Short mmCIF file of C-alpha atoms in Angstrom, two decimals:
data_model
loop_
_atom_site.label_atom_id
_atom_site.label_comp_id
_atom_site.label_asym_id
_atom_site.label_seq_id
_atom_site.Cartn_x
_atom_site.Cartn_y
_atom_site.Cartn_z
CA UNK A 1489 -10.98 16.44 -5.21
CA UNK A 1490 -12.38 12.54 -5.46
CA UNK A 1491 -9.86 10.40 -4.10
CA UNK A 1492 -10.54 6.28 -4.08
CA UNK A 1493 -8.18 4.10 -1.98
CA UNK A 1494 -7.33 1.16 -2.66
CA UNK A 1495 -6.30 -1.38 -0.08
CA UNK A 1496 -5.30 -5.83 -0.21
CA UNK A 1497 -6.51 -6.77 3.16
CA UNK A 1498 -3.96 -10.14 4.28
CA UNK A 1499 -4.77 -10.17 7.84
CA UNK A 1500 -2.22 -7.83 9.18
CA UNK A 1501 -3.22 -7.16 12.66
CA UNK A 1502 -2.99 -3.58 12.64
CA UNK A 1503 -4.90 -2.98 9.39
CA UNK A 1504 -6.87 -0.17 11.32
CA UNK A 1505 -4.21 2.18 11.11
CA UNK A 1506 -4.14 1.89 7.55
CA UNK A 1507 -7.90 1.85 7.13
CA UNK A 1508 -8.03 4.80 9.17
CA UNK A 1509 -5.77 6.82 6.63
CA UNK A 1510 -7.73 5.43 4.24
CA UNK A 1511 -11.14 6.69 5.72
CA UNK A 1512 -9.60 10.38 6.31
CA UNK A 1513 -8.36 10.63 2.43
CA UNK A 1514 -10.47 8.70 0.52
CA UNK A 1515 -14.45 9.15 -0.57
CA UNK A 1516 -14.42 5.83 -1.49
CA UNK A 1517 -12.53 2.54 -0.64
CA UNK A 1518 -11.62 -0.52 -2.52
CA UNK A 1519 -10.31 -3.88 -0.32
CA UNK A 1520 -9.33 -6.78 -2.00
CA UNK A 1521 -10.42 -9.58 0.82
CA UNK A 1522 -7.65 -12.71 0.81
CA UNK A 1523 -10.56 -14.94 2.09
CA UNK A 1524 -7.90 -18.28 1.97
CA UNK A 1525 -6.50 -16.79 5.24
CA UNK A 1526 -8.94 -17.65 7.88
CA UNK A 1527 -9.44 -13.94 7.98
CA UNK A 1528 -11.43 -11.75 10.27
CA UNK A 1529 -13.76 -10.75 8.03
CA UNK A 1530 -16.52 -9.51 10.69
CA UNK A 1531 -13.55 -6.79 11.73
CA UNK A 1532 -14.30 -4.86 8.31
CA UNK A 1533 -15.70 -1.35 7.74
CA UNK A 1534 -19.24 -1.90 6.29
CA UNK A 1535 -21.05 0.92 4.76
CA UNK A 1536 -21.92 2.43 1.41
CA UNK A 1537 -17.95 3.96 1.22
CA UNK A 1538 -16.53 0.40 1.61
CA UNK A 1539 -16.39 -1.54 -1.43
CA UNK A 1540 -15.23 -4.91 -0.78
CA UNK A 1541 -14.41 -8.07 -2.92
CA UNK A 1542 -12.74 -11.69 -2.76
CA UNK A 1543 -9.25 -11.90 -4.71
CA UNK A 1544 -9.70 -13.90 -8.06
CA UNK A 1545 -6.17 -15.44 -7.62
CA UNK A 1546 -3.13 -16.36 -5.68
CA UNK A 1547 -1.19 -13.38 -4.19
CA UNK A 1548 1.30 -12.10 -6.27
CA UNK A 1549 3.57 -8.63 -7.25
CA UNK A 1550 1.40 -7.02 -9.54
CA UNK A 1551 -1.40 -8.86 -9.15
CA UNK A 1552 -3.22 -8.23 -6.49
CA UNK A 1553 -2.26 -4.18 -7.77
CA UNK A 1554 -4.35 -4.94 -10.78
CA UNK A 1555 -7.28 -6.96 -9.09
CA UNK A 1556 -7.90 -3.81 -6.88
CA UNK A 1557 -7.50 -1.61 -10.15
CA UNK A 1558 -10.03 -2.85 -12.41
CA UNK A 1559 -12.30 -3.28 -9.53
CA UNK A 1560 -12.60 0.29 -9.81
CA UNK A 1561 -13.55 -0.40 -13.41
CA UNK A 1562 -15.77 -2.62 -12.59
CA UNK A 1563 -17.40 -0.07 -9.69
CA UNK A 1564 -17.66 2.76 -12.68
CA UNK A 1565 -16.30 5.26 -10.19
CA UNK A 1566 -14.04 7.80 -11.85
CA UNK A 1567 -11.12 9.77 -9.21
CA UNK A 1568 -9.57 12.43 -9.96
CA UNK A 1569 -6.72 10.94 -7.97
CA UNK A 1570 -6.22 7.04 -6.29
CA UNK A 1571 -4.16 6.45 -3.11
CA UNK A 1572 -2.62 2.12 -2.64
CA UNK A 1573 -1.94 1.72 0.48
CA UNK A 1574 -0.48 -2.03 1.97
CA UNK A 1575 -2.67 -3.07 5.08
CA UNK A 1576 0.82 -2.76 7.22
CA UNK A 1577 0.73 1.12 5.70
CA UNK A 1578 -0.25 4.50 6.43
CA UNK A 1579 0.75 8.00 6.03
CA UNK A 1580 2.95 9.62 8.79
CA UNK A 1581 0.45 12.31 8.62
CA UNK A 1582 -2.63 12.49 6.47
CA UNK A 1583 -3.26 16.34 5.68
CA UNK A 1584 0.06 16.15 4.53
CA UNK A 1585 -1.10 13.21 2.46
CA UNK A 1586 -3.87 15.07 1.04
CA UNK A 1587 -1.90 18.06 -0.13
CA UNK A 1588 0.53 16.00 -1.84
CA UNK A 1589 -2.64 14.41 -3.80
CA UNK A 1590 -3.76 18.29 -4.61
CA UNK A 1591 -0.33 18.42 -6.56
CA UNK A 1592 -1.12 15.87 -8.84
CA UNK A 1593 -4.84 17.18 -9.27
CA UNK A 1594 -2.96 20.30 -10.15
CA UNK A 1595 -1.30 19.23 -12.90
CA UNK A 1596 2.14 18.44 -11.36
CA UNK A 1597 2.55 15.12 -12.12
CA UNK A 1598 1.14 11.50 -12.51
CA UNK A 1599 2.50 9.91 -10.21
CA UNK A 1600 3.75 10.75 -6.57
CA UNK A 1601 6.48 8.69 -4.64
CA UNK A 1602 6.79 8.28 -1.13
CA UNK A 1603 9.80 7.51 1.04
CA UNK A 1604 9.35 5.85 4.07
CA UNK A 1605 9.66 7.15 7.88
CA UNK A 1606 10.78 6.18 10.86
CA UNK A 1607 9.88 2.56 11.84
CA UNK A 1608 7.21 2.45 14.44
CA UNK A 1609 7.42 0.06 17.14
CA UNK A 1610 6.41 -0.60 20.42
CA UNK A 1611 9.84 -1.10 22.29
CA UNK A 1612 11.21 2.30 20.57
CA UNK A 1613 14.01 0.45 19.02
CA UNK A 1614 16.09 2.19 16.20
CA UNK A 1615 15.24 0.05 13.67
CA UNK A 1616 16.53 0.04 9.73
CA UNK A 1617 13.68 1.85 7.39
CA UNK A 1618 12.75 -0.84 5.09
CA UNK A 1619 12.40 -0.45 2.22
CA UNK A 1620 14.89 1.99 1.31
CA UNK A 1621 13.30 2.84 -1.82
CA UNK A 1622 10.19 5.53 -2.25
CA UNK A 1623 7.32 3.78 -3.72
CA UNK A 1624 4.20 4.98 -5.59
CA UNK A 1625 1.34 5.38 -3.22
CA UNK A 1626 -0.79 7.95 -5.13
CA UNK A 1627 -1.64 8.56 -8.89
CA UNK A 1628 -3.78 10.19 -11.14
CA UNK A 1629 -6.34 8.72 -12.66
CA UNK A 1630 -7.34 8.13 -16.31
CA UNK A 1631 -9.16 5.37 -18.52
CA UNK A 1632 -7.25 2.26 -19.36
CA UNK A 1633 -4.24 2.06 -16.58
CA UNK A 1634 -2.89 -1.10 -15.61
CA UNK A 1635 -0.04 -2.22 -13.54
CA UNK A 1636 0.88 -4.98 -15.98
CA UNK A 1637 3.77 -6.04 -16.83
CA UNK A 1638 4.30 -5.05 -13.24
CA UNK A 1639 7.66 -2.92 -13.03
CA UNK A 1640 7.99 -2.67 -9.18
CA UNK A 1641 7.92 -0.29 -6.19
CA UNK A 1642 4.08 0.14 -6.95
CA UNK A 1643 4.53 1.74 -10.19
CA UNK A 1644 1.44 1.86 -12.80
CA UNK A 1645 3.32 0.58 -15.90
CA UNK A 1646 1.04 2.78 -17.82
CA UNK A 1647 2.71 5.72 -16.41
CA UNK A 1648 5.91 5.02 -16.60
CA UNK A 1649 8.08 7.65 -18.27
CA UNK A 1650 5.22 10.40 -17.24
CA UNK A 1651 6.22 12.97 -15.13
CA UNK A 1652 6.29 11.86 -11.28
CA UNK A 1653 6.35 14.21 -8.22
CA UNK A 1654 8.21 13.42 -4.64
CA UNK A 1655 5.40 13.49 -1.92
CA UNK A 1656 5.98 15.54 1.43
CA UNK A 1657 4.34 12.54 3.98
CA UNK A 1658 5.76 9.88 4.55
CA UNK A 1659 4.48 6.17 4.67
CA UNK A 1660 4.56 5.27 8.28
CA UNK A 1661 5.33 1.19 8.03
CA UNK A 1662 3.34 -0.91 11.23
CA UNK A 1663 5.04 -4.10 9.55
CA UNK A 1664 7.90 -4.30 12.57
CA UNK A 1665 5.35 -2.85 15.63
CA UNK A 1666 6.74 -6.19 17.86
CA UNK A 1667 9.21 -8.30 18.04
CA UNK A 1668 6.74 -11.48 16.80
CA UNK A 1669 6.07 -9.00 14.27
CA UNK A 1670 9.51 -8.46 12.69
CA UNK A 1671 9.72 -12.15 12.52
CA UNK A 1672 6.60 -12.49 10.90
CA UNK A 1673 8.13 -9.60 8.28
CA UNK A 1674 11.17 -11.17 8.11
CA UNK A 1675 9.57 -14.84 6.83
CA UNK A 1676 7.44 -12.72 4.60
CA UNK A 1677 10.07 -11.15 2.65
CA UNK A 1678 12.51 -14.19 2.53
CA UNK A 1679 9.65 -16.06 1.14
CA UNK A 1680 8.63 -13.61 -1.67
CA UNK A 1681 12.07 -12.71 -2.67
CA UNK A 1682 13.04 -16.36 -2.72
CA UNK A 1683 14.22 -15.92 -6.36
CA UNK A 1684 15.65 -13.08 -5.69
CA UNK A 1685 18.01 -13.87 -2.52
CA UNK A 1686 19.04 -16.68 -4.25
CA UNK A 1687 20.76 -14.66 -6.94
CA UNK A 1688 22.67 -12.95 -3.98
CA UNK A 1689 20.61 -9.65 -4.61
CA UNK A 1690 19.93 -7.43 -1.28
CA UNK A 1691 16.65 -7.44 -0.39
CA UNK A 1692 16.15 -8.79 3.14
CA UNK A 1693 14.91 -6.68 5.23
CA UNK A 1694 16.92 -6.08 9.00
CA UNK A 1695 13.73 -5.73 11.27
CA UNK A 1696 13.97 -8.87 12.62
CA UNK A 1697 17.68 -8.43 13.73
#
């Protein structure tokens, strides 16, 4: 089973954990380097199973999905099945993980959801799972899919409408590990669902409560 991950590298300060997930699935990895950030770059993998590359263009929903996408165009590498991860994500348990990517080898489906687990943090605080939602962290591949027009919770709008499967792990979410960290979260989200909040929709997230 090839499996390529793909991963946006922002600066979150406990990437590792998701590179690590990333190293244990994945024969190959794709990071999408946001070098505008005053990044540090010198704490990347390097190696012949790291493929890494500058964003084109400003971060946005979708986007930076698709940058990483036809990078693996651009790489001519072929998967039988690719795993997104966000830098603030891993799995909850990767053997789990890698089952749940044998399904959709097998046939099952096209594209596997994932709910999220418990929030980790360091002062073992009960925190609100955010999101709520399952998102797509793992789909087959074939030629020609694109994320565009972007549709949300990491779908591939090419496979929309194709039969999906519910994955067994869970995505463990490192984006509330502190306190300064919630509030970093919390500025995050009220900042990219500007529009959104506005309208009076629910989409803030409680970590930093």
């Amino acid at each position: 089973m090839n499996v390529i991950g793909l991963s946006p590298f922002g600066g979150f300060e406990l990437y590792h954990r998701s590179l690590r997930t990333l190293a244990d699935l994945c024969s190959d990895v794709i990071i999408r380097m946001d070098l505008r950030r005053g990044l540090p770059l010198s704490e990347l993998p390097k190696g012949p199973k790291w493929h890494l590359f500058p964003a084109k263009q400003k971060w946005d929903r979708g986007g930076y999905h698709e940058e990483l996408l036809r990078e693996v165009d651009n790489l001519g590498l072929q998967p039988d099945v690719i795993v997104a991860l966000d830098d603030d994500e891993s799995f909850n348990d990767d053997e789990t993980a890698k089952r749940d990517c044998a399904r959709l080898v097998a046939g099952e489906g096209w594209q596997c959801w994932f709910g999220y687990g418990k929030m980790p943090n360091w002062d073992f605080e009960d925190l609100p799972i955010y999101p709520l939602s399952p998102h797509v962290k793992a789909f087959r591949w074939r030629p020609g899919l694109s994320y565009l027009p972007y549709v949300g919770r990491d779908q591939v709008a090419s496979l929309v409408g194709e039969t999906s499967i519910i994955g067994e792990a869970k995505i463990a979410h490192w984006c509330c590990w502190t306190p300064e960290l919630r509030r970093q979260h919390e500025a995050q989200i009220r900042e990219i669902y500007a529009a959104e909040i506005a309208a009076g929709q629910p989409v803030l997230s409680e970590c930093a409560t």
